[in-house]
Coordinates of C-alpha atoms in Angstrom, one line a residue:
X1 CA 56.1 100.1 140.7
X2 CA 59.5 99.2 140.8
X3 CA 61.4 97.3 143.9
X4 CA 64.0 99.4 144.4
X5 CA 65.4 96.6 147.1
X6 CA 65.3 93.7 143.9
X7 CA 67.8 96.3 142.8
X8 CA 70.0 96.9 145.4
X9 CA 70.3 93.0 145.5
X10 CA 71.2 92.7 141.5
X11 CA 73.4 95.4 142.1
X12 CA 76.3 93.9 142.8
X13 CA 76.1 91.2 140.0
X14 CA 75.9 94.0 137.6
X15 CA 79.3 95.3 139.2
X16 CA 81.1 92.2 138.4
X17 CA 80.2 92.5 134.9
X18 CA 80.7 96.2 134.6
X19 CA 83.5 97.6 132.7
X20 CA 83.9 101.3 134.7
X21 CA 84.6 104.5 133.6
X22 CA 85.6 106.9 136.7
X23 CA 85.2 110.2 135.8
X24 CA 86.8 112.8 139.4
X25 CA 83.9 115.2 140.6
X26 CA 84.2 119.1 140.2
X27 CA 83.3 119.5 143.2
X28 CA 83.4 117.5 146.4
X29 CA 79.4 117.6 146.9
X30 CA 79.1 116.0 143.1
X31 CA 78.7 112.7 142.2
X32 CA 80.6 110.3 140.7
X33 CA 79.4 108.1 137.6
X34 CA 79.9 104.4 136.3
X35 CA 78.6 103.7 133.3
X36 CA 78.6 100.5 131.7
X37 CA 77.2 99.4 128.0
X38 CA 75.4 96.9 127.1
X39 CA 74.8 95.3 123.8
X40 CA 72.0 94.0 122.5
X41 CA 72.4 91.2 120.4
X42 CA 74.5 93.1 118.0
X43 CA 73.8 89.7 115.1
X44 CA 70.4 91.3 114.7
X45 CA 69.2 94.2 112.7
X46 CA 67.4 96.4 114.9
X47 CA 68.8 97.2 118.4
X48 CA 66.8 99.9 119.3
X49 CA 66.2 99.9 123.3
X50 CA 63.1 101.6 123.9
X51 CA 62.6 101.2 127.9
X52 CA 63.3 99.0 130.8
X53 CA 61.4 97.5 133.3
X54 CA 62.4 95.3 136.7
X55 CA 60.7 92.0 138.2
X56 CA 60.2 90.8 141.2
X57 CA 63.4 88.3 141.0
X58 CA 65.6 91.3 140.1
X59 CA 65.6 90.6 136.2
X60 CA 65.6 93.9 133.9
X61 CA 63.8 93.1 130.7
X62 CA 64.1 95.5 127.7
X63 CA 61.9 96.6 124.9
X64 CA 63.4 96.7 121.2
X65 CA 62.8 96.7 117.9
X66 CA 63.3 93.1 117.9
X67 CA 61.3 92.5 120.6
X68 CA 61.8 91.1 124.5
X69 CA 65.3 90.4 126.3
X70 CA 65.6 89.6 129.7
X71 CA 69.2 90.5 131.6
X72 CA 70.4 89.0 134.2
X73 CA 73.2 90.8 135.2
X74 CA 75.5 88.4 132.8
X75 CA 74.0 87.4 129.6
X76 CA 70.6 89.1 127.7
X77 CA 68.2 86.2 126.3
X78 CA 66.1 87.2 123.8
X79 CA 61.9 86.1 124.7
X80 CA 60.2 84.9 121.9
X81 CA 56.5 86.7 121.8
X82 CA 54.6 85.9 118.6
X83 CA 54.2 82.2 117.0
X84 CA 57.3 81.3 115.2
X85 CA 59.4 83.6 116.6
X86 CA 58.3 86.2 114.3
X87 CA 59.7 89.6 114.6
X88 CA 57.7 92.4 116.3
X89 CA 58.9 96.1 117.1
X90 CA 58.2 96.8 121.0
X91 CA 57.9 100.2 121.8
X92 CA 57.0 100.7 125.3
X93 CA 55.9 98.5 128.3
X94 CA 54.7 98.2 131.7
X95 CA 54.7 95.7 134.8
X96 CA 51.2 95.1 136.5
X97 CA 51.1 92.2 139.2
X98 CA 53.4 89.5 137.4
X99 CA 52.2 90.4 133.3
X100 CA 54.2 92.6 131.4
X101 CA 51.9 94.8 129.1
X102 CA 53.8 95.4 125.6
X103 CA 53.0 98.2 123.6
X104 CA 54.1 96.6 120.2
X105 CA 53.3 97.4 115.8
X106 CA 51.1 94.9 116.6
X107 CA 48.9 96.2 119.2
X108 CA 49.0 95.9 122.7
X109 CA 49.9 92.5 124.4
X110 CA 49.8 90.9 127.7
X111 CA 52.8 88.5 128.8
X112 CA 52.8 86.6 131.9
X113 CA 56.2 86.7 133.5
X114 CA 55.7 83.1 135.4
X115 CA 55.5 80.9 132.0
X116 CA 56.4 83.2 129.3
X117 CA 52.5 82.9 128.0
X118 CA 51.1 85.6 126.0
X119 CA 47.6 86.2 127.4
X120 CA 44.8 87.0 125.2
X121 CA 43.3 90.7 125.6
X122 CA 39.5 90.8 124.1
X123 CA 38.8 93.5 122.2
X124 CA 41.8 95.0 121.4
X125 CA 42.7 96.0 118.0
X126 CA 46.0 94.1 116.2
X127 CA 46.2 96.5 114.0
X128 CA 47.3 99.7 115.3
X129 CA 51.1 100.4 116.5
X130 CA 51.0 101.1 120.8
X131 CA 53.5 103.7 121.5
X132 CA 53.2 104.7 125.0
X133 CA 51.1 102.9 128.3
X134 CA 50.4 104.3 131.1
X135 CA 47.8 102.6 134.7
X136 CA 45.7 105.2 136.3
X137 CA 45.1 105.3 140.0
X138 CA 41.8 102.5 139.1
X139 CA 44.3 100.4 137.8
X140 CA 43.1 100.9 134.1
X141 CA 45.1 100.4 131.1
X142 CA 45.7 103.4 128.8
X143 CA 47.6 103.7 125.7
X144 CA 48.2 106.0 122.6
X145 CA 48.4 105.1 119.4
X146 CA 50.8 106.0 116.2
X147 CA 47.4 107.0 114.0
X148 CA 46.4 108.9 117.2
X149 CA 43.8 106.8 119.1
X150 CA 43.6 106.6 122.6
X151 CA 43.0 103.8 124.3
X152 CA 41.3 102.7 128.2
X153 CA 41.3 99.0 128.7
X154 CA 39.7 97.3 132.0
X155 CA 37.1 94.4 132.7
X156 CA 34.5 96.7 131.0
X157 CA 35.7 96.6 127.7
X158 CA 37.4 98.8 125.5
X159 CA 37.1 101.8 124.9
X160 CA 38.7 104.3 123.0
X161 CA 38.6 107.8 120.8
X162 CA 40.4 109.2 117.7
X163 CA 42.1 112.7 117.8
X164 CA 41.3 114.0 114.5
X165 CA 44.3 116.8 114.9
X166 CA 46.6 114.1 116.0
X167 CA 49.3 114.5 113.5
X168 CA 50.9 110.2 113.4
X169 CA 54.7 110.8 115.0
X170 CA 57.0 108.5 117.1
X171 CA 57.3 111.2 119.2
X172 CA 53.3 111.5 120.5
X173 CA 53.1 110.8 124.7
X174 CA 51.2 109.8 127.3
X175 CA 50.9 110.7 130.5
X176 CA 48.5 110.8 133.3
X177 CA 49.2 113.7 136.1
X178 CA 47.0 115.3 138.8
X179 CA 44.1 113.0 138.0
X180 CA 44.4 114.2 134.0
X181 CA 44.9 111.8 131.1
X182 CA 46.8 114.1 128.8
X183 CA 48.5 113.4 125.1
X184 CA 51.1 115.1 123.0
X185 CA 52.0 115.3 119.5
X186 CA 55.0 116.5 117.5
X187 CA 52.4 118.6 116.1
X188 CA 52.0 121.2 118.4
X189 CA 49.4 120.1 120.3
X190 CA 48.5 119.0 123.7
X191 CA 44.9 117.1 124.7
X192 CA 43.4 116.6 127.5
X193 CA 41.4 113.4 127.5
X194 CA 37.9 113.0 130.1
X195 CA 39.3 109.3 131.8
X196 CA 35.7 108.3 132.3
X197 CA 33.9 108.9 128.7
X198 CA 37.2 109.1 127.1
X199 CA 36.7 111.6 124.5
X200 CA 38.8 115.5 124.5
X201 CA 38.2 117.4 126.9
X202 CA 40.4 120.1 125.3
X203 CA 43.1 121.0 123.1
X204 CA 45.9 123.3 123.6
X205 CA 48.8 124.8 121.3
X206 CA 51.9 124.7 122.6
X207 CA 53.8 127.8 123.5
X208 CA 55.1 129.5 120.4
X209 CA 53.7 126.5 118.7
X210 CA 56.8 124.4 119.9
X211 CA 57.4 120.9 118.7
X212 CA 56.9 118.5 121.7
X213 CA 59.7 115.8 122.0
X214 CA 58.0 113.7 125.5
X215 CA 56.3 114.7 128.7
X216 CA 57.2 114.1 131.7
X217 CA 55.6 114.2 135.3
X218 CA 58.1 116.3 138.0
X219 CA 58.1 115.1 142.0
X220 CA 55.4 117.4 142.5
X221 CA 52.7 115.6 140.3
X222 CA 53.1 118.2 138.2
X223 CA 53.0 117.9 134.0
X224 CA 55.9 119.1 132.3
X225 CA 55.9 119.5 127.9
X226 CA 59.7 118.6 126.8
X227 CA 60.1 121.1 123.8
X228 CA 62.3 121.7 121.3
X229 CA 63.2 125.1 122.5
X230 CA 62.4 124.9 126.5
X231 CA 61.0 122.6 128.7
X232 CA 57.6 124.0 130.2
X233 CA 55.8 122.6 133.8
X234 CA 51.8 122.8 133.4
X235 CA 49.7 124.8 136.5
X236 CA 46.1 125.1 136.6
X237 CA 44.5 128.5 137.3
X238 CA 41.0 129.2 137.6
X239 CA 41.0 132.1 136.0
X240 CA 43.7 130.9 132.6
X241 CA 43.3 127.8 132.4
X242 CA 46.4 126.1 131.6
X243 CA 49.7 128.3 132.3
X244 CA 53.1 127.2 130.8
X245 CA 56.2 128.0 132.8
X246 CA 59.3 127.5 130.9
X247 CA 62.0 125.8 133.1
X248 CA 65.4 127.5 131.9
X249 CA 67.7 125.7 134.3
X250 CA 67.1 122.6 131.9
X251 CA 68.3 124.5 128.5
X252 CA 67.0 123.4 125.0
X253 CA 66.6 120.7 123.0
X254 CA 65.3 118.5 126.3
X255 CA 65.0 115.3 124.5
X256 CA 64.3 112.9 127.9
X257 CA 64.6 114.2 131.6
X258 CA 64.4 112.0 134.8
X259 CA 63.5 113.9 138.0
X260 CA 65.8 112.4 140.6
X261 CA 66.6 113.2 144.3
X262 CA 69.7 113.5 143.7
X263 CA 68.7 116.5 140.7
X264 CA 67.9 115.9 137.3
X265 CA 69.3 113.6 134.3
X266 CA 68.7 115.1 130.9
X267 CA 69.2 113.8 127.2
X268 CA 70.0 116.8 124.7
X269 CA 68.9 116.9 121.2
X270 CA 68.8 112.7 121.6
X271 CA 72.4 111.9 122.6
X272 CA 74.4 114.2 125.0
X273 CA 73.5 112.9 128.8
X274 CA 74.0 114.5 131.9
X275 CA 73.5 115.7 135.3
X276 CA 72.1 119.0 136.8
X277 CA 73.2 119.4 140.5
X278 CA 70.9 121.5 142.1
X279 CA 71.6 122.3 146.1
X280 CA 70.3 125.9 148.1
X281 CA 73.8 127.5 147.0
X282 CA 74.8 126.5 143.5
X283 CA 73.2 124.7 140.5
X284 CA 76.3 122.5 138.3
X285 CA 75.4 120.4 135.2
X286 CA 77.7 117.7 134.4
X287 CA 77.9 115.7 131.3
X288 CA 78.0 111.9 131.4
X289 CA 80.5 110.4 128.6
X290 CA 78.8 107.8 126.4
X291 CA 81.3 104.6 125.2
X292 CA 80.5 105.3 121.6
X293 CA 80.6 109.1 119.9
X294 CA 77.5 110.0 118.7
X295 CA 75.1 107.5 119.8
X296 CA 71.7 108.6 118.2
X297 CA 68.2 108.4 119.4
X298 CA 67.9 108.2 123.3
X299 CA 64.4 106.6 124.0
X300 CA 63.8 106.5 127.5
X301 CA 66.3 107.3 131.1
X302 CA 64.9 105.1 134.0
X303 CA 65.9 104.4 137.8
X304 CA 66.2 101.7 139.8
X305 CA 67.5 102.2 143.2
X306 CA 70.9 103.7 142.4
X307 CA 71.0 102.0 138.9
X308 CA 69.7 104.4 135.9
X309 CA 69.1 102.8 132.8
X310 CA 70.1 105.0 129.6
X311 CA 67.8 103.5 126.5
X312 CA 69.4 104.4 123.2
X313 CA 69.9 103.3 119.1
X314 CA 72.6 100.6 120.1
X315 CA 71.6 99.6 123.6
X316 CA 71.4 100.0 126.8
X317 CA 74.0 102.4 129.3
X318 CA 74.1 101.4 133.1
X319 CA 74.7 104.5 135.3
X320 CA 75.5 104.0 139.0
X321 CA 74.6 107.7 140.5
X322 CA 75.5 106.4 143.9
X323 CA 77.0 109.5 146.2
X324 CA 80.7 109.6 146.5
X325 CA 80.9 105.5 146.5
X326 CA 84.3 105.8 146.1
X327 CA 86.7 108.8 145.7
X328 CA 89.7 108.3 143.6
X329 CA 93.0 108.8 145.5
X330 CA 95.9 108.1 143.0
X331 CA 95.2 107.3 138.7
X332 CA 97.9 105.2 138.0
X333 CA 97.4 105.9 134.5
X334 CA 100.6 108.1 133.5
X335 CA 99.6 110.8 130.3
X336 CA 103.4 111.7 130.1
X337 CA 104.1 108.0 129.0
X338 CA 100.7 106.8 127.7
X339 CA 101.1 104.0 130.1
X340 CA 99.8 102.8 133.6
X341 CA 101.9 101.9 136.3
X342 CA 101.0 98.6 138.2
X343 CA 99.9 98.9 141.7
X344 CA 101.7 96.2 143.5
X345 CA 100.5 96.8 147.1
X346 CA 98.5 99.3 149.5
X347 CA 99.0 100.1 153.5
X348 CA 97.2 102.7 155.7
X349 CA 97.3 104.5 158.9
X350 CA 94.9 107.0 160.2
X351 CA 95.9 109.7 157.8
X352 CA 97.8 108.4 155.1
X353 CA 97.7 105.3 152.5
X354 CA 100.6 103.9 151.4
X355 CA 100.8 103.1 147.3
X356 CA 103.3 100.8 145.8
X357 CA 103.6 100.3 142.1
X358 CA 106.2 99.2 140.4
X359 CA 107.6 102.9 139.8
X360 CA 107.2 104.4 143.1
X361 CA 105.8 104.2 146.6
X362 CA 103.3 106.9 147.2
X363 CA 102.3 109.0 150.5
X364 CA 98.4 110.0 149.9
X365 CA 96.7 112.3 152.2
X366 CA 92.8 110.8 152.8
X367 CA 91.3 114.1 153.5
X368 CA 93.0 115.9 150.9
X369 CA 94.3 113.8 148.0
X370 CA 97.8 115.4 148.2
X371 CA 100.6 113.0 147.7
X372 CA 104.0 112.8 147.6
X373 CA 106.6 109.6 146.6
X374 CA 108.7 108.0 149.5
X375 CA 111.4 106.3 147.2
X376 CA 113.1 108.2 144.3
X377 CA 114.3 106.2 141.1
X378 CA 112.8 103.2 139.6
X379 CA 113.1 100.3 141.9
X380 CA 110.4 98.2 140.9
X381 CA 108.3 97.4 144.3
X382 CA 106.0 94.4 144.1
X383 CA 104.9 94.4 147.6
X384 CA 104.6 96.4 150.8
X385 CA 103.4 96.1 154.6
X386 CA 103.4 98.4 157.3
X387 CA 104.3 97.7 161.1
X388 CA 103.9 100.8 163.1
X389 CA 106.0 103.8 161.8
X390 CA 108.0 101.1 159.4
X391 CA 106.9 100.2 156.0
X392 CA 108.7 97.3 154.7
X393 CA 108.8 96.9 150.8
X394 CA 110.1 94.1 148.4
X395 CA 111.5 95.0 145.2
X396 CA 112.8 93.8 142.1
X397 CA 116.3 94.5 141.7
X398 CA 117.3 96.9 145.2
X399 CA 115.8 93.8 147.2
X400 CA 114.3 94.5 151.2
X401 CA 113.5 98.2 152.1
X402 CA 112.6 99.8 155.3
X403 CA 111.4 103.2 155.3
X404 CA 111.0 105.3 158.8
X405 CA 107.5 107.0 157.8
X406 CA 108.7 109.7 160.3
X407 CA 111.5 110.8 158.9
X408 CA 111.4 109.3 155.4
X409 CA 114.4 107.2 155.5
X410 CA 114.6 104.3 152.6
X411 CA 117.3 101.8 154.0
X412 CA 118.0 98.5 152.0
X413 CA 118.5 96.0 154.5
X414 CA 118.9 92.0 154.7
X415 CA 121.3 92.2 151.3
X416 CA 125.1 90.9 151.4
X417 CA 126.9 89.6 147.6
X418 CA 124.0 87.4 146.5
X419 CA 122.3 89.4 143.3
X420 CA 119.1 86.7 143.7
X421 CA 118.4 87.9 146.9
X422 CA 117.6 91.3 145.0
X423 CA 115.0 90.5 143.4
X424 CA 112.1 90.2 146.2
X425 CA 108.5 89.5 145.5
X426 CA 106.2 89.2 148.1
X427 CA 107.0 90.6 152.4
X428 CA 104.7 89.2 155.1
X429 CA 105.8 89.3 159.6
X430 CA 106.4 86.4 161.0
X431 CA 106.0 87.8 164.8
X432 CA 107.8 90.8 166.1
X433 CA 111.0 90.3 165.3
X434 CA 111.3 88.5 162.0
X435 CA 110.0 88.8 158.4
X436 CA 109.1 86.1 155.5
X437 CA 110.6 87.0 152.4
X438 CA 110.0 85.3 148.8
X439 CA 111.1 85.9 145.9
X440 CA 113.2 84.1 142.8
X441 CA 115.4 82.7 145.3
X442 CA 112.6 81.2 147.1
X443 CA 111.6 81.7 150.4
X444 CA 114.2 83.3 153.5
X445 CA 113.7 84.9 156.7
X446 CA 114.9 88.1 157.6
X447 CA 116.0 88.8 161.1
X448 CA 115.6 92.3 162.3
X449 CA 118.0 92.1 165.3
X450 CA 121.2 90.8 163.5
X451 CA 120.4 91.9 159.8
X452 CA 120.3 88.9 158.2
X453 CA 118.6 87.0 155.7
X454 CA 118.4 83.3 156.2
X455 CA 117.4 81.0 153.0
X456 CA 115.1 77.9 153.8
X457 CA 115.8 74.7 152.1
X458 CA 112.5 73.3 152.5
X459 CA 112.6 69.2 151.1
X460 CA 109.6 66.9 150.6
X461 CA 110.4 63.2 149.6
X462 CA 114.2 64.2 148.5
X463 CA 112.6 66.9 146.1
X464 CA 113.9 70.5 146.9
X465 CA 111.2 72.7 146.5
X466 CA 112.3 76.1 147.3
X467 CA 114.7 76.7 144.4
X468 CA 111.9 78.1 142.4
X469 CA 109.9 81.6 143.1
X470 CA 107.7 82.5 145.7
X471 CA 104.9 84.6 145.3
X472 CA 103.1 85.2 148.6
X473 CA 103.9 84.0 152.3
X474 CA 101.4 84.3 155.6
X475 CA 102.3 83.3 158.8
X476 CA 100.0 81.1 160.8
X477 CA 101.8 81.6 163.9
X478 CA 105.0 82.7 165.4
X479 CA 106.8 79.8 163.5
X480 CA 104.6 78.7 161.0
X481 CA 103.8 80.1 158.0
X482 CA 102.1 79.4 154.0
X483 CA 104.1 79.5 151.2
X484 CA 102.6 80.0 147.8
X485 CA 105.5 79.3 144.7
X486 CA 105.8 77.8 141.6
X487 CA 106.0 74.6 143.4
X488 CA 102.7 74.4 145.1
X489 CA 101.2 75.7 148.2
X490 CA 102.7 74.6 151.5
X491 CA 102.7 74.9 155.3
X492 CA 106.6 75.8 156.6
X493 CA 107.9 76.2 159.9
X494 CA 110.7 78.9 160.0
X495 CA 113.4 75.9 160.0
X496 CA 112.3 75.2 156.5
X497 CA 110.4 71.9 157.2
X498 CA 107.4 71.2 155.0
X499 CA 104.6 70.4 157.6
X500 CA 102.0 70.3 155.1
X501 CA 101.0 70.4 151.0
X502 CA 98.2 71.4 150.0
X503 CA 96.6 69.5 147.1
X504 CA 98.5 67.0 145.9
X505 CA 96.7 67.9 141.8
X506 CA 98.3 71.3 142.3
X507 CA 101.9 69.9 143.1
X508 CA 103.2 67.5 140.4
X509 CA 100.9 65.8 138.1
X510 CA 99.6 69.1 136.7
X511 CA 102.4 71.0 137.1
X512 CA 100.2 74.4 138.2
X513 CA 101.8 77.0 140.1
X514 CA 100.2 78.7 143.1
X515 CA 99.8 83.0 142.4
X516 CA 98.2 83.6 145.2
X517 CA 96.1 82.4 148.0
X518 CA 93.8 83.4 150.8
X519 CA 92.5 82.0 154.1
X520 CA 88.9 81.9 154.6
X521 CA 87.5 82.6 158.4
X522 CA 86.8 78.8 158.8
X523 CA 90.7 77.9 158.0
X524 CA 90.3 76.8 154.5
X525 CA 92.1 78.2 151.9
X526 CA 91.2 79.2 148.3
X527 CA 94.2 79.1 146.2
X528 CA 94.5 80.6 142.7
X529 CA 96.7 79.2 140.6
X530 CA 97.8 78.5 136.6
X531 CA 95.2 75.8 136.4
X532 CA 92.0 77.6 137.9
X533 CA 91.4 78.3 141.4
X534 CA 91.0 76.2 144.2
X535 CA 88.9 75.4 147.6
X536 CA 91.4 73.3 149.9
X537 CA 90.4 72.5 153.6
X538 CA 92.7 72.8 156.4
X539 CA 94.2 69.2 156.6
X540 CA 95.1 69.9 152.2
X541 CA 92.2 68.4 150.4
X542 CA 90.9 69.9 147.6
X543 CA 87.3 70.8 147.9
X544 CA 86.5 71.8 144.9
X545 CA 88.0 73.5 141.6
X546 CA 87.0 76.6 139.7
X547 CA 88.1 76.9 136.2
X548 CA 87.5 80.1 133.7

């Protein structure tokens, strides 16, 4: 079984990795998508993904044509299996108390997860290709066969049967529902095999002697034939036997299909994926874009937690079906230039968030998504905060704005003859009254009452060090406040004293300049900088230094 929790916990190491593709919901009860691809060592021939499965520790490990990889949420290490590292095509596996049963062209093996030791399994034949496992509720090992033999494997032995009609196809099954051991074939056929003497207990032709792609076993425990024309859930009826029911909210050419509470996932005719929303008043399907065209052969869909795992030719494609995780406001993608904007700095109050890119400031509704722009013109913000109904903004060329969110007036304040005073990058408080501006001018304060903006001249040792820019300011107090510029990362007072560097590698020797900084609950800071990023205590010692 998988732990569902081991993958709630991986989660978010897989979301650091993840390169996301947001696709807006048709509906507000819909779900939004992230998919992610993931390569399989693309140096080697065969990258067919067959299935997944998930440890204990959180690992996925994959089944290929080249055999075993493990992913960790970062990297996938290929597992040697056989002596030498010789090739070996897997096909299909399963996890059973620590050992991962491969289904392989080479039989069925056993591989214990703890050392990486492939155990010996008596009896069982090398020579046959395993296609499809499956563990019945006695905790017995079955598996089919490409020449058509079925397999049961438990401390008794082996035992197994050959189905003479068995036609030899990749796409044969296996699955074991209501207490039945059934198998498919792409010829037509469906058996039922006796689990105890393990010989046919029947044989059936499919309806209208449809070609059977996989099976697949629905919430209810119930068997379900994935055709080439329908899909088609099995009942049992006393007085016919077997009924087929076709299932025509799923459409044709059903390829795979994972039941899901949150609806169904379904691969068409092996590479168009998607969703079917089913609720008491509507039913909407929803297709899920791949990252590559026409990628060919989907082998398996699987879920863990809210992580589904899209096997395919090339790989493997990471789905997050989580409900409504996030619900996109504002695309700052533009289609009318072919460009994004940059988003430069966000505010919000109860009803409204407050976007500033460096084309606009935007007023966004959160309950309905309608938005409107607060500035007309291209003024280049780069930074923004709100203090009740006033939104302050810092701008690259027009300098310090207020804007009344009540009535929408945009005043440019703080501004006499001086040009570098104009171009503003970063706007933090510094109490009620006053504001810390930086910029390419270096740092000033701007004082609400009178109007003005005051330049610092902040000095350590006889070296000026607020000629260059500043790029983000935070006030420690009513006085006090952090500077971060292309001089280093310092502690002010609002008289321009320097009361503190921080890190005396990240001012001089190195020559880094300080982007951007923030300070951790316990008063130390983490700085990021030209040279890597930085852990600094709260007396200015570096900690510790994080390069990429």
């Amino acid at each position: 079984m998988v732990n569902q929790r081991v993958g709630y916990r991986l989660f978010p190491r897989l979301m650091l990795v993840c390169m996301l593709c947001l696709i807006k919901p048709a509906v507000a009860q819909d779900f939004l998508y992230y998919t992610k691809n993931i390569a399989v060592d693309l140096n080697r021939s065969h990258k067919d993904v067959h299935c997944v499965v998930q440890d204990q520790q959180g690992f996925f490990w994959a089944a290929t044509w080249n055999g075993l990889y493990r992913f960790d949420g970062f990297n996938m290490e290929h597992v040697p299996i056989m002596p030498g590292n010789a090739p070996i095509r897997i096909l299909d596996m399963i996890l059973r108390k620590g050992r991962l049963y491969l289904g392989t062209d080479r039989g069925l093996k056993c591989l214990r997860l703890s050392d990486r030791v492939l155990l010996p399994l008596p009896g069982v034949p090398t020579a046959d290709t395993a296609i499809r496992i499956r563990i019945d509720e006695r905790d017995r090992l079955w598996w089919l066969s490409h020449n058509g033999a079925v397999s049961r494997y438990d401390k008794g032995g082996l035992k197994r049967i050959h189905i003479n009609q068995y036609k030899s196809s990749a796409f044969g099954s296996l699955e074991i529902a209501e207490g039945r051991v059934w198998a498919s074939s792409f010829y037509r056929m469906l058996f039922e095999i006796d689990q105890e003497q393990v010989k046919i207990k029947k044989s059936v032709q499919t309806p209208e002697g449809a070609f059977v792609n996989a099976m697949m076993i629905d919430p209810d425990g119930k068997l379900n034939l994935l055709c080439k024309n329908l899909v088609y859930r099995i009942q049992h009826t006393d007085a016919k036997g077997l009924v087929f029911y076709p299932r025509r909210e799923f459409g044709s050419d059903v390829t795979q299909l994972l039941f899901s509470q949150k609806g169904a996932f379904i691969v068409r005719n092996h590479n168009r994926f998607g969703h079917l929303y089913q609720s008491r008043d509507k039913q909407v399907y929803k297709e899920i874009p791949w990252f590559q065209e026409k990628p060919e052969n989907t082998n398996r869909i699987q879920q863990f937690g809210d992580i589904l795992m899209v096997c395919y030719r090339s790989g493997i494609l990471m789905v997050n079906i989580a409900q409504n995780r996030f619900e996109p406001l504002h695309i700052t993608f533009r289609p009318d230039i072919g460009q994004a904007e940059t988003a430069r700095g966000m505010e919000e109050d109860d009803r409204y968030v407050y976007l500033a890119t460096y084309e606009a400031i935007y007023k966004i509704n959160k309950q309905t998504g309608v938005k409107g722009r607060l500035t007309n013109g291209k003024w280049l913000f780069r930074d923004i905060f709100r203090q009740g109904d006033t939104l302050w903004a810092a701008s690259e060329g027009i300098g310090l704005l207020r804007t009344d969110l009540k009535t929408g007036r945009v005043t440019m304040v703080g501004v006499r003859d001086n040009q570098e005073k104009r171009i503003l990058i970063c706007v933090s408080p510094l109490g009620k009254d006053r504001l810390i501006v930086g910029g390419y001018d270096g740092v000033s304060i701007y004082e609400k009452g009178s109007d003005r903006l005051i330049k610092l001249e902040p000095n350590l040792k006889g070296r000026r060090i607020g000629d260059g820019m500043v790029f983000q300011t935070e006030a420690v107090d009513d006085h006090r406040f952090i500077v971060a510029s292309q001089a280093g990362l310092f502690l002010l007072d609002d008289k321009g004293s320097v009361l503190r560097r921080f890190g005396s590698e990240i001012n001089g020797e190195l020559g880094m300049e300080v982007l951007c900084f923030w300070r951790a609950p316990d008063e130390t800071l983490w700085a990021g900088t030209t040279g890597g990023l930085f852990h600094i205590n709260a007396a200015g010692k570096i900690l510790r230094r994080i390069t990429m």
